[in-house]
């Protein structure tokens, strides 16, 4: 706009004026806490011991976060992000996953450091919010490999199983293998080499090809390179049993015996905590298939998209979070509606009758997990081509599908299919239901008043016959004779006591048209017109049958005499 006389400084001053009006004369932190108090948003604050009015930490949540947190409290994830405010306070997020696999935010936090005391305040604040709002403690907490955070969570949630993000583990294994890889392996096979003497490449980074290997499937042929270490490490990571896990680790040590620095790193760093990342151990806990913190990292990127820059004050950071949660709530409701209506054809046919009511109340993600177990059970069902199939393995403690995922295992599905008994909503964990159960929301248990049933038939406005058993008791013999004869006479003359005769009334045949018309006019003139009758209007613009109803005005036509009707 060349005609504009505004400068960049003018725009800056206008924005600063708007910001001052929004803050109402308060500092940004004071305005944020004042808004929390006015809107009754729960929060926990930490003040400086030297300056009682100096904020050091803040943890808060929102009503929608509490609602989703109560519904899906089983697995939560912790992670930090940076460059979100001008005070350079790391933003701490607690997230979970819904029945659709989408991410929801449970709580937010700001801390002044990433040491043990900072994470201890965060863990204590999360525990306080759980108690204040009657939210069940999580069964699983997933974090990256941060020793300070893990120690604080272990101190506050001692009874909760911790898991490590396997994506972070694989990334670190690949990066450290690339840094510690020894091309001339003659001197690295000796066991007396210390970690300080290990050759390292601190400047080594992962390329796009290396990052693709982290999530790629393992191949049968393992190269003798640092990429091959990652492939064999995945076999250690995803082994289903502890025996297979131990065997995969021994094979890794044999194959890369010349890379002792890498083996020492893996052995000292990850093997002591293998119960928090190895598949053979974590599948015995209810993690519902969640093994990474990717949802929290996606939420970190999502919240930054609502920020204009990373140098804003705390008040507009809080407003941006509320805007993000508004969109998050809308998207979740839309996704639930689409998931409920747009079901896969695979779950609508007769082959899925074993699912029963799960087809209408469970999410598609849950149905897909059940379908995987159904395919395993179907292999043991006799068919025309294979009347004697191989039976399923016995359901022992190694069968942890029901514990880990909260769905029936293949053994349970096999028994249900053989007995033709369909599944019900009680056979899956409540977190897989698309709609929240009424037991958690008391307002969903309230029913509408019963709909009044309309009385059919015409209204009974005429006198009805009185039944004989309602006759008053006889007082005297003389009066009783006369009293008893009256009801009989009234009953014989009651219009409802006579049976209705069908067909034409007697004497209605062989009458001329003029005679029938004259009789009808006499009947109308003598009885009048009721609401339920129709009248013959006559010739003219109103010729035809008039609907039943009352006349607004009296007819201007005179009644014809008897001689005019002949």
XYZ file of C-alpha atoms in Angstrom:
566
model
C 0.000 0.000 0.000
C 2.121 2.924 -1.194
C -0.498 5.431 -0.041
C -0.190 4.266 3.577
C 1.762 6.509 5.939
C 2.111 3.903 8.722
C 5.530 2.697 9.686
C 6.646 -0.498 11.371
C 7.011 1.413 14.614
C 3.373 2.531 14.420
C 2.233 -1.078 14.117
C 4.443 -2.050 17.040
C 2.988 0.735 19.202
C -0.579 -0.234 18.262
C 0.044 -3.836 19.253
C 1.644 -2.742 22.508
C -1.426 -0.612 23.276
C -3.731 -3.577 22.668
C -1.549 -5.742 24.895
C -1.710 -3.193 27.733
C -5.491 -3.055 27.451
C -5.717 -6.852 27.583
C -3.448 -7.087 30.613
C -5.437 -4.407 32.417
C -2.394 -2.771 33.947
C -1.019 -6.013 35.427
C 2.148 -7.867 34.615
C 1.720 -10.779 32.223
C 2.113 -13.405 34.959
C -0.291 -11.580 37.280
C -2.847 -11.208 34.478
C -2.585 -14.936 33.725
C -3.160 -15.962 37.354
C -6.001 -13.434 37.670
C -7.693 -14.972 34.627
C -7.225 -18.455 36.087
C -8.904 -17.355 39.319
C -11.819 -15.689 37.521
C -12.451 -18.703 35.270
C -11.784 -21.190 38.105
C -8.981 -22.864 36.165
C -6.986 -25.112 38.541
C -3.282 -24.410 38.874
C -0.325 -24.973 41.214
C 2.321 -22.270 41.568
C 5.862 -22.249 42.960
C 7.324 -19.034 44.407
C 10.938 -18.117 44.959
C 12.090 -18.536 48.576
C 14.195 -15.362 48.330
C 11.522 -13.257 46.587
C 8.041 -14.416 47.652
C 6.397 -12.657 44.699
C 8.739 -14.097 42.056
C 7.237 -17.004 40.091
C 9.516 -19.991 39.517
C 7.111 -22.677 38.343
C 3.496 -23.074 37.268
C 1.382 -26.135 36.464
C -2.214 -25.799 35.266
C -4.954 -27.557 33.364
C -8.316 -26.723 31.761
C -11.853 -28.153 32.129
C -11.675 -30.020 28.812
C -8.305 -31.475 29.820
C -9.784 -32.731 33.088
C -12.722 -34.287 31.240
C -10.462 -36.204 28.856
C -7.999 -37.031 31.626
C -10.754 -38.699 33.649
C -11.866 -40.681 30.622
C -8.404 -41.880 29.496
C -6.160 -41.869 32.600
C -4.380 -45.185 31.998
C -1.338 -44.064 29.966
C 0.204 -40.581 30.039
C 3.366 -39.188 28.495
C 5.733 -36.444 29.703
C 7.942 -34.219 27.584
C 9.393 -30.699 27.421
C 9.714 -28.159 24.640
C 11.540 -24.856 24.324
C 11.303 -21.378 22.755
C 7.702 -20.723 23.745
C 8.013 -17.555 25.901
C 10.296 -14.576 26.458
C 11.387 -15.864 29.876
C 12.963 -18.969 28.301
C 11.027 -21.230 30.665
C 10.737 -24.776 29.270
C 7.132 -25.734 28.553
C 6.187 -29.045 30.122
C 3.281 -31.077 28.709
C 1.338 -34.108 29.911
C -0.554 -35.885 27.140
C -2.558 -39.047 26.642
C -4.220 -40.974 23.836
C -7.915 -41.432 23.117
C -9.809 -44.473 21.869
C -9.136 -43.294 18.299
C -5.386 -43.005 18.814
C -5.480 -39.195 18.777
C -3.644 -37.065 21.348
C -5.209 -34.951 24.089
C -3.516 -32.560 26.499
C -3.905 -33.333 30.187
C -1.823 -30.581 31.824
C 0.757 -27.879 31.141
C 3.684 -26.621 33.159
C 6.486 -24.076 33.224
C 9.711 -24.666 35.156
C 12.795 -22.524 35.617
C 15.265 -25.428 35.331
C 15.539 -29.035 34.191
C 17.217 -30.334 37.296
C 15.827 -32.682 39.895
C 14.076 -29.951 41.921
C 12.308 -28.609 38.828
C 10.998 -32.021 37.811
C 10.107 -32.763 41.429
C 7.802 -29.733 41.495
C 6.169 -30.894 38.254
C 5.592 -34.412 39.559
C 4.150 -33.142 42.849
C 1.858 -30.700 41.020
C 0.522 -33.450 38.750
C -0.177 -35.588 41.812
C -1.996 -32.659 43.437
C -4.233 -32.180 40.392
C -5.041 -35.895 40.385
C -6.216 -35.730 43.989
C -8.161 -32.485 43.578
C -10.236 -33.758 40.664
C -10.556 -37.445 41.668
C -8.601 -38.718 38.660
C -7.214 -42.232 38.845
C -3.457 -42.591 38.880
C -1.978 -43.734 35.576
C -0.920 -47.325 35.070
C 1.913 -46.397 32.681
C 4.080 -43.268 32.398
C 6.143 -42.933 29.211
C 9.159 -40.621 29.081
C 12.367 -40.203 27.168
C 15.621 -41.203 28.824
C 15.956 -38.247 31.241
C 17.430 -39.401 34.550
C 16.211 -36.368 36.534
C 12.659 -36.690 35.274
C 12.600 -40.448 35.849
C 13.894 -40.022 39.405
C 11.258 -37.386 40.235
C 8.443 -39.497 38.779
C 9.687 -42.582 40.573
C 9.662 -40.674 43.855
C 6.121 -39.318 43.400
C 4.550 -42.260 41.521
C 6.338 -45.204 43.064
C 3.566 -47.683 42.195
C 3.363 -46.694 38.514
C 5.256 -48.614 35.840
C 7.569 -46.415 33.760
C 8.309 -47.030 30.100
C 10.950 -45.560 27.826
C 10.129 -44.304 24.362
C 11.485 -46.935 21.968
C 11.846 -44.349 19.202
C 14.261 -42.333 21.336
C 16.145 -45.511 22.232
C 16.578 -46.569 18.606
C 17.655 -43.056 17.611
C 20.281 -42.934 20.351
C 21.516 -46.437 19.540
C 21.984 -45.547 15.884
C 23.673 -42.222 16.664
C 26.041 -43.649 19.275
C 26.848 -46.604 17.028
C 27.790 -44.187 14.280
C 29.918 -42.126 16.673
C 31.645 -45.089 18.322
C 32.095 -47.253 15.230
C 35.713 -48.374 14.919
C 36.854 -48.972 11.373
C 40.170 -50.520 12.455
C 38.886 -53.028 14.989
C 42.202 -54.665 15.885
C 42.673 -52.716 19.115
C 39.017 -52.509 20.161
C 38.581 -56.202 20.975
C 40.628 -56.010 24.166
C 38.548 -55.767 27.308
C 40.825 -53.314 29.136
C 39.888 -50.296 27.058
C 38.097 -47.733 29.190
C 35.293 -45.471 28.090
C 37.632 -42.502 28.156
C 39.873 -44.105 25.561
C 37.032 -45.009 23.236
C 37.283 -43.479 19.793
C 34.319 -41.229 19.185
C 33.018 -38.850 16.593
C 31.124 -36.149 18.494
C 30.288 -34.324 15.268
C 28.512 -37.320 13.726
C 24.823 -36.791 12.985
C 22.033 -38.893 11.547
C 21.147 -38.409 7.906
C 17.661 -38.802 6.457
C 18.550 -42.326 5.371
C 19.696 -43.174 8.894
C 16.496 -41.808 10.419
C 14.451 -43.912 8.026
C 16.219 -47.007 9.379
C 14.867 -46.294 12.875
C 11.281 -47.153 11.917
C 12.106 -49.561 9.072
C 11.558 -53.299 9.386
C 14.509 -55.545 10.012
C 15.855 -57.569 7.104
C 17.183 -61.118 7.145
C 20.622 -60.062 5.928
C 22.451 -57.972 8.520
C 25.410 -55.874 7.255
C 28.478 -55.543 9.418
C 28.067 -51.791 9.823
C 26.592 -49.475 12.413
C 23.245 -49.842 10.593
C 23.506 -53.589 11.198
C 23.808 -52.949 14.931
C 20.442 -51.179 14.839
C 18.851 -54.083 12.954
C 20.026 -56.652 15.474
C 19.137 -54.303 18.337
C 15.542 -54.259 17.088
C 15.461 -58.040 17.449
C 16.477 -57.572 21.068
C 13.852 -54.864 21.470
C 10.866 -56.651 19.896
C 11.467 -60.214 21.128
C 8.189 -61.694 22.386
C 9.692 -63.893 25.111
C 12.516 -63.423 27.554
C 14.353 -66.419 26.089
C 14.214 -64.900 22.606
C 15.316 -61.572 24.075
C 18.395 -63.105 25.704
C 19.260 -65.064 22.569
C 19.011 -61.937 20.378
C 21.361 -60.065 22.717
C 23.907 -62.891 22.641
C 23.736 -62.981 18.841
C 24.324 -59.221 18.735
C 27.408 -59.535 20.931
C 28.790 -62.373 18.793
C 28.212 -60.595 15.485
C 29.785 -57.305 16.604
C 32.383 -58.604 19.000
C 34.931 -56.295 17.371
C 32.904 -53.209 18.399
C 33.393 -53.360 22.155
C 32.770 -49.621 22.832
C 29.306 -49.905 21.307
C 28.525 -53.099 23.208
C 29.645 -51.529 26.491
C 27.438 -48.527 25.827
C 24.396 -50.705 25.147
C 25.089 -52.968 28.108
C 25.634 -50.193 30.659
C 22.952 -47.782 29.459
C 19.921 -49.794 28.358
C 20.218 -53.359 29.600
C 19.807 -52.422 33.316
C 16.418 -50.829 32.503
C 15.301 -53.337 29.872
C 12.077 -53.973 31.815
C 10.993 -50.485 30.673
C 11.502 -50.946 26.925
C 11.849 -54.640 25.964
C 8.734 -56.083 24.356
C 8.844 -59.282 26.407
C 8.477 -57.228 29.617
C 6.261 -54.256 28.776
C 3.571 -56.420 27.142
C 2.611 -57.620 30.614
C 1.421 -54.119 31.546
C -1.711 -52.279 30.329
C -0.084 -49.836 27.897
C -2.753 -50.355 25.155
C -0.120 -50.439 22.445
C 1.418 -47.052 23.368
C 5.232 -47.304 23.435
C 6.451 -43.898 22.188
C 6.187 -40.232 23.150
C 5.451 -39.168 19.593
C 2.046 -37.842 20.656
C 3.613 -35.402 23.107
C 6.161 -34.247 20.554
C 3.369 -33.734 18.032
C 1.548 -31.644 20.640
C 4.713 -29.570 21.108
C 4.756 -28.760 17.409
C 1.013 -28.140 17.405
C 1.093 -25.601 20.211
C 3.868 -23.649 18.516
C 1.652 -23.243 15.460
C -0.739 -21.172 17.635
C 2.054 -18.844 18.770
C 3.028 -15.816 16.735
C 6.625 -16.135 17.898
C 8.635 -17.594 20.726
C 9.072 -14.305 22.594
C 5.539 -13.642 23.846
C 4.460 -13.135 27.455
C 2.688 -15.767 29.530
C -0.815 -14.338 29.232
C -1.113 -14.724 25.462
C 0.540 -18.167 25.762
C -2.408 -19.185 27.908
C -4.893 -17.782 25.391
C -3.169 -19.692 22.591
C -3.500 -22.916 24.576
C -7.225 -22.332 25.053
C -7.627 -21.824 21.303
C -5.734 -25.050 20.673
C -7.929 -26.971 23.118
C -11.082 -25.583 21.503
C -9.963 -26.940 18.134
C -8.850 -30.181 19.762
C -12.282 -30.746 21.316
C -14.057 -30.009 18.037
C -11.782 -32.324 16.061
C -12.255 -35.165 18.547
C -16.044 -34.914 18.393
C -15.958 -34.877 14.594
C -13.592 -37.844 14.519
C -15.837 -39.835 16.866
C -18.856 -39.101 14.682
C -17.023 -40.120 11.527
C -15.683 -43.271 13.159
C -19.168 -44.219 14.323
C -20.816 -43.694 10.935
C -18.086 -44.549 8.429
C -17.312 -48.093 9.510
C -15.252 -50.474 7.415
C -17.238 -52.993 5.440
C -15.141 -55.685 7.036
C -17.011 -55.143 10.310
C -20.512 -54.894 8.816
C -20.819 -58.291 7.126
C -22.088 -61.566 8.517
C -18.514 -62.713 9.153
C -18.294 -60.145 11.975
C -21.424 -61.254 13.815
C -19.233 -62.535 16.627
C -18.508 -58.892 17.537
C -22.100 -58.341 18.626
C -22.712 -54.861 19.990
C -19.016 -53.999 19.772
C -19.573 -52.980 16.154
C -21.642 -50.011 17.302
C -19.928 -48.939 20.535
C -16.201 -49.680 20.036
C -13.778 -47.581 18.009
C -12.363 -48.755 14.696
C -8.906 -49.040 16.233
C -10.262 -51.469 18.819
C -12.098 -53.495 16.163
C -8.934 -53.775 14.087
C -7.012 -55.095 17.067
C -9.764 -57.640 17.742
C -9.769 -58.619 14.076
C -6.069 -59.506 14.312
C -6.872 -61.911 17.143
C -9.864 -63.260 15.216
C -7.680 -64.169 12.253
C -5.435 -66.178 14.532
C -8.442 -67.944 16.033
C -9.923 -68.646 12.592
C -6.873 -70.716 11.657
C -7.921 -73.256 14.309
C -11.523 -73.519 13.045
C -12.300 -76.573 10.864
C -13.257 -75.862 7.250
C -14.139 -77.917 4.209
C -10.601 -77.805 2.885
C -9.008 -78.329 6.290
C -11.291 -80.360 8.576
C -8.501 -80.991 11.113
C -6.617 -77.708 11.588
C -3.757 -77.183 13.992
C -5.176 -76.215 17.407
C -4.226 -73.046 19.210
C -1.483 -73.021 21.774
C -2.760 -73.179 25.354
C -3.686 -69.858 26.954
C -0.923 -69.427 29.526
C 0.651 -66.454 31.251
C 2.505 -65.682 28.022
C -0.840 -64.735 26.436
C -0.943 -61.100 27.558
C -3.267 -59.595 24.940
C -6.111 -59.009 27.387
C -3.763 -57.382 29.894
C -1.832 -55.235 27.448
C -4.588 -54.134 25.045
C -7.788 -54.629 27.032
C -9.437 -56.790 24.330
C -10.264 -60.528 24.152
C -7.415 -62.765 23.042
C -7.577 -65.330 20.242
C -8.429 -68.117 22.714
C -11.480 -66.238 23.999
C -12.583 -65.405 20.461
C -12.232 -69.058 19.438
C -14.521 -70.175 22.280
C -17.086 -67.473 21.496
C -17.176 -68.334 17.786
C -17.632 -72.033 18.552
C -20.461 -71.291 21.001
C -22.057 -68.649 18.670
C -22.118 -66.234 21.600
C -21.515 -62.615 20.627
C -19.352 -60.183 22.553
C -20.761 -57.415 24.720
C -19.404 -54.077 25.849
C -18.167 -55.655 29.072
C -15.630 -57.777 27.156
C -13.419 -54.770 26.310
C -11.857 -52.027 28.387
C -14.100 -48.932 28.754
C -11.421 -46.717 27.158
C -12.195 -48.301 23.754
C -15.807 -47.071 23.739
C -16.666 -44.182 21.450
C -19.133 -42.676 23.906
C -18.387 -41.995 27.535
C -20.109 -44.382 29.917
C -23.019 -43.018 31.923
C -21.494 -44.195 35.197
C -18.772 -41.535 34.890
C -21.164 -38.762 33.875
C -24.149 -38.570 36.294
C -26.145 -36.377 33.914
C -26.234 -39.176 31.339
C -28.255 -41.312 33.753
C -31.144 -38.829 33.822
C -34.107 -39.945 31.690
C -36.852 -37.863 30.066
C -40.444 -38.028 31.372
C -42.600 -40.713 29.835
C -44.428 -39.668 26.691
C -48.199 -39.377 27.280
C -50.186 -41.929 25.269
C -53.008 -40.335 23.267
C -56.507 -41.786 23.726
C -57.734 -43.282 20.494
C -61.312 -42.987 19.236
C -63.853 -40.211 19.532
C -64.324 -38.379 22.821
C -67.061 -39.861 25.000
C -69.181 -36.794 25.648
C -72.568 -38.565 25.596
C -74.184 -40.492 28.412
C -73.007 -44.063 28.745
C -74.762 -47.092 30.131
C -74.051 -47.902 33.763
C -73.038 -51.528 34.494
C -75.410 -53.549 36.637
C -72.847 -54.179 39.384
C -72.754 -50.426 40.081
C -76.426 -50.394 41.159
C -76.864 -48.923 44.687
C -77.719 -51.334 47.528
C -81.481 -51.969 48.064
C -82.716 -50.199 51.197
C -86.330 -51.439 51.360
C -88.360 -54.081 49.555
C -90.796 -51.647 47.989
C -88.235 -49.198 46.837
C -85.937 -51.986 45.723
C -88.380 -53.247 43.135
C -88.753 -49.863 41.556
C -85.041 -49.137 41.846
C -84.020 -52.392 40.240
C -86.278 -51.913 37.277
C -84.822 -48.554 36.349
C -81.320 -49.697 35.456
C -82.698 -52.470 33.291
C -84.799 -50.011 31.342
C -81.932 -47.582 31.035
C -79.597 -50.334 29.898
C -82.031 -51.532 27.266
C -82.335 -48.017 25.890
C -78.696 -47.070 26.095
C -77.198 -46.373 22.683
C -74.058 -48.309 23.538
C -75.929 -51.470 24.613
C -77.292 -52.262 21.157
C -75.079 -53.926 18.596
C -74.275 -51.947 15.506
C -75.938 -53.352 12.393
C -74.127 -53.354 9.113
C -75.531 -52.691 5.688
C -78.199 -50.259 4.557
C -80.909 -49.220 6.997
C -84.366 -50.742 6.334
C -86.507 -48.827 3.824
C -83.541 -47.163 2.141
C -83.883 -49.059 -1.118
C -86.066 -48.144 -4.132
C -86.284 -44.450 -3.286
C -86.136 -41.707 -5.854
C -83.388 -39.116 -5.863
C -85.763 -36.270 -4.952
C -87.088 -38.243 -2.025
C -83.580 -38.991 -0.724
C -82.583 -35.329 -1.073
C -85.685 -34.099 0.736
C -85.070 -36.503 3.622
C -81.484 -35.388 3.946
C -82.496 -31.709 4.033
C -85.100 -32.435 6.692
C -82.518 -34.254 8.774
C -80.043 -31.374 8.515
C -82.700 -28.789 9.342
C -83.959 -30.717 12.358
C -80.597 -31.865 13.856
C -78.265 -29.040 12.902
C -74.588 -29.386 11.988
C -71.910 -30.715 14.302
C -68.100 -30.393 14.056
C -67.675 -33.947 12.849
C -70.190 -33.710 9.994
C -69.884 -32.445 6.439
C -72.532 -30.540 4.526
C -73.414 -30.235 0.877
C -72.887 -26.633 -0.102
C -74.722 -26.726 -3.426
C -74.082 -25.253 -6.871
C -71.743 -22.360 -7.512
C -68.095 -21.663 -6.799
C -68.302 -23.638 -3.534
C -69.710 -26.796 -5.082
C -68.437 -29.952 -3.469
C -67.984 -31.426 -0.027
C -66.948 -29.065 2.727
C -64.623 -30.304 5.437
C -65.952 -30.655 8.936
C -65.831 -27.502 11.046
C -67.892 -24.556 12.218
C -69.253 -21.864 9.958
C -67.796 -18.442 10.475
C -70.951 -16.648 9.207
C -74.581 -17.684 8.842
C -75.700 -18.834 5.397
C -77.447 -16.153 3.308
C -79.561 -18.751 1.518
C -83.014 -19.415 2.842
C -84.202 -22.883 3.651
C -86.335 -24.309 0.876
C -89.945 -25.157 1.668
C -91.453 -28.612 1.324
C -93.266 -27.918 -1.953
C -89.964 -26.674 -3.503
C -88.359 -30.009 -2.737
C -90.992 -32.032 -4.652
